[in-house]
Amino acid sequence: MASNGNESVALNGKGGRNGLAKIETHKKHSNGICHDDSGPTVKAQTIDELHFLQKKRSAPTTPIERTQTPFATLSEGQRQRQQLNSISASLASLTRESGPKVVKGDPDKKSETQRVVHHDHHIAPAIVVSDSALKFTHVLYNLSPAELYEQAIKYEKGSFITSTGALATLSGAKTGRSPRDKRVVKDDHTENELWWGKGSPNIEMDEHTFMVNRERAVDYLNSLDKVFVNDQFLNWEPENRIKVRIVSAGAYHSLFMHNMCIRPNTEELENFGTPDFTIYNAGQFPCNRYTHYMTSSTSIDINLGRREMVILGTQYAGEMKKGLFSVMHYLMPKRHILSLHSGCNIGKDGDVALFFGLSGTGKTTLSTDHNRYLIGDDEHCWSENGVSNIEGGCYAKCIDLSQEKEPDIFNAIRFGTVLENVVFDEHTRQVDYSDKSVTENTRAAYPIEYIPNAMLPCVGPHPKNVILLACDAFGVLPPVSKLNLAQTMYHFISGYTALVAGTEDGIKEPQATFSACFGAAFIMLHPTKYAAMLAEKMQKHGATGWLVNTGWSGGSYGYGSRIKLPYTRKIIDAIHSGSLLNANYKKTEIFGLEIPTEVEGVPSEILEPVNMWLDKKAYKETLLKLAGLFKKNFETFTSYKIGKDSKLTEEIVAAGPIF
């Protein structure tokens, strides 16, 4: 990873240069946006200190020999010319007459490469053309994981092979997303289409500022000796897939996106053509902090009109993944396809279940089931044909990961997998997943086929069950409730869970967290639009909504106890089998939830929360407190009218707590 002056200012604990005040590149906010993978800057004062944290002892002394890294084979003839022109056009600055030239072969052996010029005639340099426009930049196109390993280990400090064969990397100063530095261009179209204002994750910028940042990113990429280009797909449903191009400065980012997107075969690459969306990842280079709309040296900018995204000032790979997810939240609804931040699995009889839940609710654990096939762990589309995974890989948290608790994820960390910000033993290269020296937000990115029970291709029929997960640390929500459509929309829009002491600094008692659609940081349209689409599809295809509490029972956090995972699994099993539909139900007070009187394998007394509280008065007070928090959170959405009248909005509001 390259270091730069601005980056060092951000990392040292002192003031800025020439007496200027230091600009903070990451600030903690609690405005309701889902910060499930955002994190503080690393505990290091310099880049060398950061590298030191990665290993348990000293820096490696084994020399690394230079080996040849061939390019992936490209198509011949006209298709090759068109492809190279397309890549070059993506990289060319708007103010230049010519972009970088594209070659095949090893950039270390320039004398052996054949220069492929993308013009039919020679263009003599003019006075108005800068010298950088004449620079020869090598494009490393869709390299294989083995080739990317070689590039990373040879040229990127902080890249090592671990004992299982995974590639350990560092994301620099930023070890999580920077949601307050994400910007979306507000133009004549997006002004009326997107969700802006209070509660929205969409922070506006204008077209001119985007072009300033784009120019800075492209100039940086063009100044490099080589850039990495990935041409890949999003969405496993062939007729609705999106072609994406990722232009990045490092092999680590290229391998990450190779894993996370859907990998084209040779024929698909030859006929790839012009991408639908392009990312310019110049994260090693900061944005100009004095540019309009900038609040730090980090900026993640999306221009939906140009179908482009620019990354400056952060090397955290998750920005690319979630940036594309945001784009899908805009593009898919235009095709009447619902984009969802959810896990998804399918039973052997073809019954599909969607799992929604914020961090800590058990979404990954419960959607991973050895008796069912995994369609995907995080991002999905629901079209007229059924459900499909948006991605081609998984991005799993691996703090405190163990083979006993999460065998599928543990075993997926092998050759080809990218490990971000983990700490390993200097000699054995064994990873210590409990070590938080670099960050608690350690991650593993691997192709979905590394999961043994993955459903390939990652598509399935229409869901039968929509499961909303909440870790209720207040201890007043039932372990399971059956929801009607209006209640499903209400709780989907609310996106509730609770943080407990220990999950974040300064938290001493449960704190309610709401993230619209269980992923507010990534949605583009107003939450009620996604909720209305969800209700329409559930009604049309006969899906049932469920609210499952994986949190506390018998008291709030610190007094009660967490609901046992085997009980929750029995509840999920009963949902999958359909037996829970035939149970007897009773309605709770305040929230008006339908709860079953019995579930096979689960003690009946825990199904109604009040039974487990010794202090009934405290239960009622806590229930009213949580209901008030729900009501206050939902005030943001009550003014938004769905359709020509406000009938649907009124139904959703009425489905909330009444007291």
C-alpha positions as a printed Julia matrix, in Angstrom:
659×3 Matrix{Float64}:
   0.0     0.0     0.0
   1.27    3.41   -0.86
   1.55    6.16    1.69
   1.09    9.86    1.02
   1.47   13.14    2.83
  -2.18   13.66    3.55
  -2.5    10.14    4.9
   0.33   10.66    7.37
  -1.31   13.82    8.66
  -4.43   11.8     9.3
  -2.48    9.07   11.08
  -0.21   11.05   13.39
  -1.68   12.37   16.58
  -0.49   15.95   15.99
  -1.74   18.98   14.19
  -1.66   19.41   10.44
   1.11   20.89    8.34
   2.03   24.59    8.56
   0.05   24.92   11.76
  -3.26   24.03   10.15
  -5.77   22.15   12.26
  -5.85   18.4    11.64
  -8.76   17.15    9.56
 -10.41   14.07   11.09
 -11.11   11.45    8.45
 -13.66    9.45   10.47
 -16.27   10.66   12.93
 -18.77    8.64   14.87
 -22.4     9.52   14.23
 -25.59    8.03   15.53
 -28.28    9.35   13.21
 -30.06    6.09   12.56
 -27.92    5.07    9.56
 -26.94    1.4     9.69
 -23.22    1.39   10.59
 -22.88   -2.39   10.72
 -19.35   -2.42    9.32
 -18.14    1.1     9.94
 -15.23    1.41   12.34
 -12.75    3.82   13.89
  -9.36    4.54   12.4
  -6.72    1.99   13.33
  -4.68    2.2    16.5
  -1.47    3.22   14.75
   0.44    6.46   14.4
   2.32    5.52   11.23
   2.0     3.07    8.34
   4.94    1.08    9.72
   3.15    0.74   13.05
   0.08   -0.53   11.21
   2.15   -3.21    9.48
   3.71   -4.1    12.84
   0.26   -4.71   14.36
  -0.56   -7.17   11.61
   2.09   -9.65   12.72
   2.65  -10.9    16.23
   6.43  -10.56   16.13
   8.86   -8.91   13.72
   8.72   -8.09   10.04
   9.41  -10.96    7.61
  13.0   -11.46    6.39
  12.4   -14.02    3.65
  13.26  -12.5     0.25
  10.57  -12.57   -2.44
  11.76  -13.44   -5.94
  10.27  -11.75   -8.96
   8.25  -14.08  -11.16
   6.5   -13.56  -14.41
   2.79  -12.7   -14.18
   1.05  -13.29  -17.5
  -2.17  -11.57  -18.41
  -5.45  -13.39  -18.71
  -6.04  -14.3   -22.36
  -8.09  -11.7   -24.26
 -10.12  -12.24  -27.4
  -8.58  -11.6   -30.79
  -9.38   -9.24  -33.65
 -12.07   -6.64  -33.56
 -13.49   -7.73  -30.23
 -10.09   -7.21  -28.65
  -9.81   -3.74  -30.16
 -13.29   -2.83  -28.93
 -12.56   -4.14  -25.47
  -9.28   -2.27  -25.16
 -10.87    0.89  -26.51
 -13.59    0.53  -23.89
 -11.11    0.17  -21.03
  -8.99    3.02  -22.3
 -12.05    5.22  -22.67
 -12.97    4.43  -19.06
  -9.57    5.62  -17.89
  -9.13    8.63  -20.17
  -9.47   12.04  -18.58
 -12.05   14.3   -20.16
  -9.4    16.93  -20.84
  -7.05   14.6   -22.66
  -6.88   13.65  -26.3
  -5.59   10.17  -25.54
  -5.79    7.81  -22.62
  -3.37    5.11  -21.45
  -2.29    2.47  -23.93
  -3.28   -1.11  -23.19
  -0.98   -4.1   -23.52
  -0.92   -7.86  -22.99
   1.94   -9.42  -21.08
   4.09   -8.85  -18.05
   4.61   -5.15  -17.21
   8.03   -6.05  -15.81
   9.16   -7.1   -19.3
   8.32   -4.05  -21.37
  10.66   -5.01  -24.2
   8.69   -8.2   -24.84
   5.22   -6.6   -24.89
   3.42   -5.55  -28.0
   1.84   -2.12  -27.79
  -1.84   -2.1   -28.77
  -2.78    1.38  -29.92
  -6.47    2.14  -29.78
  -6.5     4.69  -32.6
  -6.5     3.92  -36.31
  -4.02    6.71  -36.99
  -1.15    8.39  -35.2
  -1.99   11.47  -33.11
   0.93   13.82  -32.72
   1.17   15.35  -29.22
  -0.17   18.88  -29.16
   0.92   21.65  -26.85
  -2.39   21.48  -24.97
  -1.84   17.8   -24.1
  -0.14   17.25  -20.74
   2.8    14.88  -20.39
   0.71   12.57  -18.24
  -1.52   11.89  -21.26
   1.5    10.35  -22.96
   2.34    8.07  -20.07
   2.33    4.36  -20.77
   0.01    2.66  -18.27
  -0.34   -1.11  -18.21
  -3.84   -2.47  -17.73
  -3.91   -5.8   -15.9
  -7.25   -7.15  -17.03
  -9.23   -9.77  -15.11
  -6.21  -11.51  -13.64
  -6.69  -14.88  -11.97
  -6.39  -15.19   -8.17
  -2.92  -16.74   -8.54
  -1.72  -13.81  -10.65
  -3.23  -11.33   -8.2
  -1.47  -13.09   -5.31
   1.83  -12.59   -7.1
   1.14   -8.92   -7.74
   0.03   -8.28   -4.16
   2.96  -10.05   -2.52
   5.54   -8.44   -4.81
   4.27   -4.89   -4.75
   1.83   -4.3    -1.88
   3.27   -3.97    1.6
   1.1    -5.74    4.17
   0.15   -8.65    1.87
   1.03  -12.14    3.1
  -0.09  -15.74    2.56
  -1.58  -17.25    5.72
  -1.27  -20.87    6.81
  -4.53  -21.86    5.1
  -3.56  -20.18    1.82
  -5.7   -17.04    2.19
  -4.23  -13.64    1.33
  -3.9   -11.4     4.39
  -4.15   -7.7     3.57
  -4.45   -4.32    5.26
  -7.01   -1.65    4.38
  -4.91    1.23    5.69
  -6.16    3.85    8.11
  -9.82    3.03    7.49
 -11.01   -0.35    8.72
 -14.71    0.22    8.08
 -17.05    2.19    5.9
 -17.19    5.99    6.08
 -20.94    6.64    5.65
 -20.66   10.36    6.4
 -18.2    10.72    3.52
 -20.5     9.09    0.97
 -22.06   11.5    -1.55
 -24.67   11.16   -4.28
 -25.01   13.63   -7.16
 -28.27   15.54   -6.92
 -29.47   16.46  -10.4
 -32.8    17.07  -12.15
 -33.64   13.35  -12.09
 -32.35   12.23   -8.71
 -33.74   15.3    -6.94
 -37.25   13.87   -7.2
 -36.4    10.15   -7.3
 -34.13    9.66   -4.31
 -34.74    9.92   -0.58
 -33.17   13.12    0.72
 -33.28   14.88    4.07
 -33.78   13.68    7.63
 -32.91   10.03    8.18
 -31.63    9.55    4.64
 -28.15    8.13    3.94
 -28.0    10.14    0.7
 -25.84   13.22    1.24
 -25.93   15.44   -1.81
 -23.2    16.83   -4.03
 -23.37   18.56   -7.39
 -22.19   17.38  -10.81
 -19.25   19.78  -10.9
 -17.83   18.56   -7.59
 -18.2    14.96   -8.71
 -16.22   15.75  -11.87
 -13.5    17.41   -9.79
 -13.13   14.25   -7.69
 -13.42   12.04  -10.76
 -10.6    13.97  -12.43
  -8.45   13.61   -9.32
  -9.08    9.84   -9.18
  -8.49    9.27  -12.9
  -5.34   11.41  -12.88
  -4.0     9.35  -10.01
  -4.8     6.06  -11.75
  -3.23    7.32  -14.97
  -0.06    8.27  -13.1
   0.53    4.66  -12.04
   2.65    2.17  -13.95
  -0.25   -0.27  -13.9
  -3.9    -0.45  -12.99
  -6.16   -3.44  -12.38
  -9.44   -3.8   -14.27
 -12.24   -6.22  -13.41
 -15.21   -6.71  -15.73
 -17.89   -8.62  -13.84
 -21.62   -9.02  -13.26
 -24.14   -8.31  -10.52
 -27.33  -10.38  -10.09
 -27.45  -14.09  -10.93
 -30.68  -13.7   -12.92
 -29.33  -13.48  -16.51
 -31.95  -11.11  -17.95
 -31.5    -8.63  -15.1
 -27.77   -8.76  -14.49
 -25.71   -5.57  -14.47
 -22.27   -5.27  -16.09
 -19.76   -3.52  -13.82
 -16.18   -2.42  -14.37
 -13.85   -1.82  -11.43
 -10.65    0.13  -12.09
  -8.35   -0.01   -9.07
  -4.76    0.66   -8.09
  -4.11   -2.54   -6.17
  -4.19   -6.31   -6.56
  -5.9    -6.65   -3.16
  -8.93   -4.68   -4.36
  -8.99   -6.53   -7.66
  -9.0    -9.92   -5.9
 -11.65   -8.71   -3.47
 -14.0    -7.75   -6.32
 -13.14  -10.95   -8.21
 -14.55  -12.77   -5.19
 -17.52  -10.53   -4.46
 -18.96  -10.05   -7.96
 -20.18  -12.74  -10.36
 -17.29  -14.03  -12.44
 -17.87  -14.12  -16.24
 -16.66  -17.04  -18.3
 -14.27  -16.54  -21.24
 -17.04  -16.1   -23.81
 -18.87  -13.59  -21.62
 -15.68  -11.59  -21.2
 -15.06  -11.53  -24.94
 -18.53  -10.11  -25.49
 -18.62   -7.92  -22.4
 -18.68   -4.6   -24.27
 -19.42   -1.36  -22.46
 -20.14   -1.66  -18.72
 -23.39   -0.45  -17.16
 -21.52    0.98  -14.2
 -17.86    1.86  -13.51
 -15.92    2.28  -10.25
 -12.75    4.35  -10.14
 -11.02    3.25   -6.94
  -8.2     5.66   -6.18
  -8.51    5.08   -2.44
  -4.77    5.38   -1.82
  -5.04    9.04   -2.85
  -7.01   11.57   -0.76
  -9.6    13.96   -2.05
  -8.92   17.67   -1.85
 -10.41   18.62    1.52
 -11.06   22.16    0.33
 -13.29   21.0    -2.5
 -16.95   21.95   -2.04
 -19.0    19.35   -0.07
 -15.89   17.61    1.28
 -15.67   17.16    5.05
 -12.52   15.06    5.24
  -9.8    13.59    3.02
 -12.16   10.68    2.25
 -14.92   10.8    -0.32
 -17.08    8.07   -1.86
 -19.11    9.61   -4.69
 -21.9     8.1    -6.79
 -23.2     9.67  -10.0
 -26.29    7.76  -11.14
 -26.6     9.83  -14.31
 -23.09    8.95  -15.45
 -23.31    5.46  -13.91
 -20.0     6.0   -12.14
 -18.53    5.84   -8.65
 -15.32    7.45   -7.39
 -13.42    6.43   -4.26
 -10.76    8.67   -2.7
  -9.04    8.54    0.67
 -10.03    5.06    1.85
  -8.76    1.6     0.96
 -11.48   -0.27    2.84
 -12.73   -2.71    0.21
 -16.26   -2.8     1.62
 -16.87    0.65    0.1
 -16.91   -0.95   -3.37
 -19.25   -3.76   -2.35
 -21.73   -1.52   -0.57
 -21.45    1.23   -3.19
 -22.6    -1.21   -5.85
 -25.36   -2.41   -3.52
 -26.59    1.19   -3.26
 -26.61    1.4    -7.05
 -28.67   -1.8    -7.25
 -31.13   -0.27   -4.78
 -31.68    2.4    -7.43
 -31.52    0.42  -10.67
 -33.55   -2.66   -9.7
 -36.77   -0.92   -8.52
 -36.84    0.83  -11.91
 -37.31   -2.66  -13.35
 -39.97   -3.45  -10.72
 -37.46   -5.68   -8.93
 -37.12   -5.43   -5.15
 -33.54   -5.16   -3.86
 -33.06   -6.55   -0.36
 -30.39   -6.49    2.36
 -31.0   -10.05    3.47
 -29.75  -13.6     3.77
 -31.55  -16.26    1.75
 -31.7   -20.06    1.78
 -33.81  -22.78    0.2
 -35.0   -26.14    1.47
 -34.76  -29.44   -0.35
 -38.46  -29.07   -1.28
 -37.85  -25.68   -2.88
 -39.18  -23.47   -0.06
 -37.27  -20.18    0.1
 -36.8   -18.04    3.22
 -35.48  -14.48    3.46
 -33.64  -13.39    6.63
 -33.43   -9.71    7.57
 -31.41   -8.49   10.53
 -28.82   -5.99   11.65
 -25.41   -6.9    13.03
 -25.61   -9.23   16.02
 -29.11  -10.56   15.34
 -27.93  -13.93   14.01
 -28.75  -13.4    10.34
 -25.65  -15.22    9.09
 -25.9   -17.98   11.69
 -29.58  -18.72   11.1
 -29.47  -18.47    7.3
 -26.58  -20.97    7.3
 -28.27  -24.33    7.73
 -26.76  -27.7     6.76
 -30.24  -28.98    5.95
 -30.81  -26.18    3.43
 -28.94  -24.62    0.5
 -27.5   -21.11    0.75
 -28.59  -18.76   -2.04
 -26.71  -15.84   -0.51
 -25.72  -14.22    2.77
 -26.29  -10.5     2.25
 -27.75   -9.01   -0.96
 -30.68  -10.23   -3.07
 -33.24   -9.3    -5.69
 -36.88  -10.42   -5.83
 -38.24  -10.29   -9.38
 -41.22  -11.8   -11.17
 -39.14  -14.97  -11.58
 -38.2   -15.4    -7.92
 -35.13  -14.5    -5.86
 -31.51  -14.14   -6.99
 -28.27  -13.31   -5.25
 -26.74  -10.0    -6.34
 -23.19  -11.12   -5.53
 -20.83  -13.93   -6.36
 -19.24  -14.12   -2.94
 -19.54  -13.6     0.8
 -18.03  -10.89    3.03
 -18.07  -12.43    6.49
 -17.01  -10.95    9.8
 -14.32  -13.12   11.29
 -13.66  -11.66   14.72
 -13.65  -14.57   17.21
 -14.27  -16.98   14.33
 -13.9   -20.66   15.24
 -14.24  -23.92   13.37
 -16.64  -25.22   16.0
 -19.13  -22.33   15.83
 -18.9   -21.38   12.13
 -17.35  -24.34   10.27
 -18.48  -23.24    6.79
 -16.96  -19.77    7.06
 -13.84  -21.1     8.8
 -13.22  -23.68    6.06
 -13.89  -21.12    3.3
 -10.79  -19.19    4.35
  -8.34  -20.83    1.98
  -6.48  -20.02   -1.24
  -8.28  -17.21   -3.08
  -9.89  -15.73    0.04
  -9.01  -12.17    1.06
  -8.51  -11.62    4.8
  -8.72   -7.97    5.84
  -6.9    -6.56    8.86
  -6.36   -9.85   10.7
  -3.38  -10.59   12.93
  -1.28  -13.69   12.36
   1.79  -15.4    13.77
   4.96  -14.24   12.07
   6.42  -17.72   11.66
   3.47  -20.11   11.25
   1.2   -17.54    9.54
  -1.69  -18.89   11.62
  -4.41  -16.27   12.06
  -5.53  -15.31   15.55
  -9.19  -14.45   14.95
  -9.6   -13.2    18.52
  -6.9   -10.55   18.12
  -8.32   -7.04   17.68
  -4.96   -5.25   17.43
  -5.8    -3.74   14.04
  -9.59   -3.59   14.32
 -12.59   -5.54   15.57
 -14.03   -5.36   12.04
 -11.87   -8.13   10.58
 -13.34   -9.59    7.39
 -13.04  -12.49    4.97
 -14.11  -12.23    1.32
 -14.47  -15.49   -0.59
 -16.39  -16.88   -3.62
 -19.76  -18.32   -2.67
 -18.81  -21.71   -4.11
 -16.41  -22.05   -1.15
 -19.53  -22.76    0.93
 -20.27  -26.5     0.45
 -24.08  -26.19    0.43
 -24.25  -23.11   -1.82
 -27.03  -23.11   -4.4
 -25.41  -22.66   -7.82
 -26.56  -20.75   -9.75
 -27.68  -18.58   -6.83
 -31.37  -18.31   -7.73
 -34.58  -19.69   -6.29
 -38.39  -19.52   -6.55
 -40.56  -16.98   -4.72
 -40.07  -16.94   -0.92
 -42.57  -18.62    1.37
 -41.3   -16.93    4.55
 -39.93  -13.47    5.33
 -38.15  -13.56    8.69
 -37.32  -10.27   10.45
 -34.68  -10.78   13.16
 -34.29   -8.51   16.18
 -31.92   -8.88   19.1
 -34.16   -7.24   21.71
 -31.95   -6.44   24.68
 -34.95   -4.92   26.49
 -36.37   -8.44   26.81
 -40.0    -7.62   25.96
 -40.45   -8.89   22.39
 -41.66  -12.5    21.98
 -39.26  -15.15   20.65
 -41.52  -15.44   17.58
 -44.56  -13.56   16.23
 -46.61  -14.03   13.09
 -47.09  -10.72   11.25
 -49.82   -9.53    8.94
 -48.81   -7.51    5.86
 -49.14   -4.11    7.52
 -47.1    -5.28   10.52
 -44.46   -6.73    8.2
 -44.14   -3.36    6.48
 -44.02   -1.51    9.8
 -41.25   -3.67   11.25
 -39.41   -3.82    7.92
 -39.34   -0.02    7.74
 -38.35    0.21   11.43
 -35.45   -2.27   11.16
 -35.05   -2.64   14.92
 -32.39   -4.23   17.08
 -30.68   -3.18   20.32
 -27.04   -2.6    21.16
 -25.79   -3.88   24.5
 -22.85   -3.02   26.7
 -19.62   -4.23   25.16
 -20.64   -3.91   21.52
 -19.67   -0.23   21.41
 -17.7     2.0    23.78
 -19.77    3.92   26.28
 -22.88    1.72   26.15
 -23.94    0.79   29.71
 -27.56   -0.23   29.09
 -29.58   -1.4    26.05
 -29.9     1.14   23.26
 -32.51    0.77   20.53
 -31.13    0.96   17.0
 -33.33    1.46   13.94
 -32.14    1.05   10.38
 -34.84    1.39    7.71
 -35.3    -1.75    5.6
 -32.57   -3.36    7.75
 -29.96   -1.49    5.72
 -30.6     2.26    5.76
 -27.02    3.1     4.83
 -27.49    1.59    1.37
 -31.03    2.4     0.24
 -31.63    5.1    -2.36
 -35.41    5.49   -2.44
 -37.74    6.26    0.44
 -38.08    3.2     2.74
 -41.85    3.03    2.22
 -41.3     2.34   -1.49
 -39.3    -0.79   -0.74
 -41.82   -1.78    1.94
 -44.74   -1.38   -0.47
 -42.94   -3.56   -3.04
 -42.24   -6.17   -0.37
 -45.89   -6.27    0.72
 -47.08   -6.51   -2.89
 -44.79   -9.47   -3.62
 -45.61  -11.21   -0.35
 -49.33  -10.87   -1.03
 -49.02  -11.99   -4.64
 -46.93  -15.07   -3.85
 -48.43  -16.0    -0.47
 -45.4   -15.36    1.74
 -45.76  -15.09    5.52
 -43.98  -12.5     7.67
 -42.39  -13.4    11.01
 -40.7   -11.37   13.74
 -38.1   -13.45   15.6
 -36.39  -12.14   18.73
 -32.9   -13.58   19.23
 -32.26  -11.33   22.24
 -33.2   -11.42   25.9
 -35.96  -13.05   27.93
 -37.02  -12.63   31.56
 -35.54   -9.15   31.86
 -33.4    -6.62   30.04
 -29.72   -7.13   29.35
 -27.94   -7.57   32.68
 -30.99   -9.05   34.4
 -32.59  -11.57   32.05
 -30.85  -14.15   29.89
 -30.41  -14.45   26.15
 -32.79  -16.81   24.37
 -30.92  -20.05   23.74
 -29.8   -20.57   20.14
 -31.23  -24.16   20.03
 -34.68  -22.72   20.85
 -34.36  -20.14   18.08
 -33.3   -22.86   15.64
 -36.37  -24.91   16.6
 -38.53  -21.86   15.89
 -36.87  -21.35   12.5
 -37.31  -25.05   11.71
 -41.03  -24.78   12.52
 -41.3   -21.78   10.17
 -39.55  -23.69    7.37
 -41.68  -26.79    7.78
 -44.93  -24.83    7.84
 -46.01  -26.33   11.16
 -46.01  -22.92   12.85
 -48.76  -21.73   10.52
 -51.11  -24.3    12.1
 -50.39  -23.32   15.71
 -52.85  -21.57   18.03
 -52.16  -17.87   18.49
 -52.89  -15.14   21.02
 -52.36  -11.38   20.69
 -49.97   -9.39   22.88
 -50.74   -5.98   24.36
 -49.2    -2.73   23.05
 -47.5    -4.19   19.95
 -50.49   -6.38   19.02
 -48.31   -9.3    17.93
 -49.69  -12.78   17.23
 -47.69  -15.29   19.27
 -48.04  -19.1    19.17
 -49.05  -20.91   22.33
 -46.59  -23.71   21.64
 -43.66  -24.61   19.37
 -42.18  -28.09   19.26
 -38.93  -28.27   21.2
 -39.4   -24.84   22.86
 -40.64  -24.33   26.45
 -44.14  -22.84   26.15
 -43.64  -20.39   29.02
 -40.94  -18.39   27.17
 -43.2   -17.73   24.15
 -45.03  -14.98   26.09
 -42.41  -12.56   27.5
 -44.37  -11.41   30.54
 -44.29  -14.98   31.93
 -40.51  -14.83   32.29
 -40.38  -11.51   34.21
 -40.53  -11.72   38.02
 -41.25   -8.0    38.24
 -44.41   -7.53   36.13
 -44.45   -3.77   36.74
 -40.9    -3.45   35.41
 -41.95   -5.51   32.38
 -44.82   -3.13   31.59
 -42.6    -0.06   32.03
 -39.92   -1.52   29.75
 -42.52   -2.53   27.15
 -43.92    1.02   27.08
 -40.4     2.43   26.85
 -39.58    0.33   23.79
 -42.97    1.13   22.22
 -42.22    4.83   22.65
 -38.86    4.43   20.93
 -40.56    2.67   17.99
 -43.15    5.43   17.75
 -40.57    8.22   17.87
 -38.42    6.55   15.21
 -41.4     6.1    12.9
 -42.28    9.81   12.96
 -39.72   10.26   10.17
 -41.87    8.17    7.82
 -45.46    9.16    8.68
 -45.44   12.23    6.44
 -44.62   10.21    3.32
 -47.63    9.21    1.27
 -47.62    5.97   -0.72
 -49.74    6.04   -3.88
 -52.43    8.6    -4.7
 -53.92    8.58   -1.21
 -52.58    7.98    2.27
 -54.54    4.78    2.97
 -51.53    2.46    2.88
 -49.47    4.84    5.0
 -52.27    4.91    7.58
 -52.41    1.1     7.62
 -48.68    0.85    8.27
 -48.77    3.39   11.1
 -51.75    1.59   12.66
 -49.73   -1.65   12.67
 -47.29   -0.17   15.17
 -47.59   -0.15   18.97
 -50.8     1.32   20.41
 -50.74    2.81   23.89
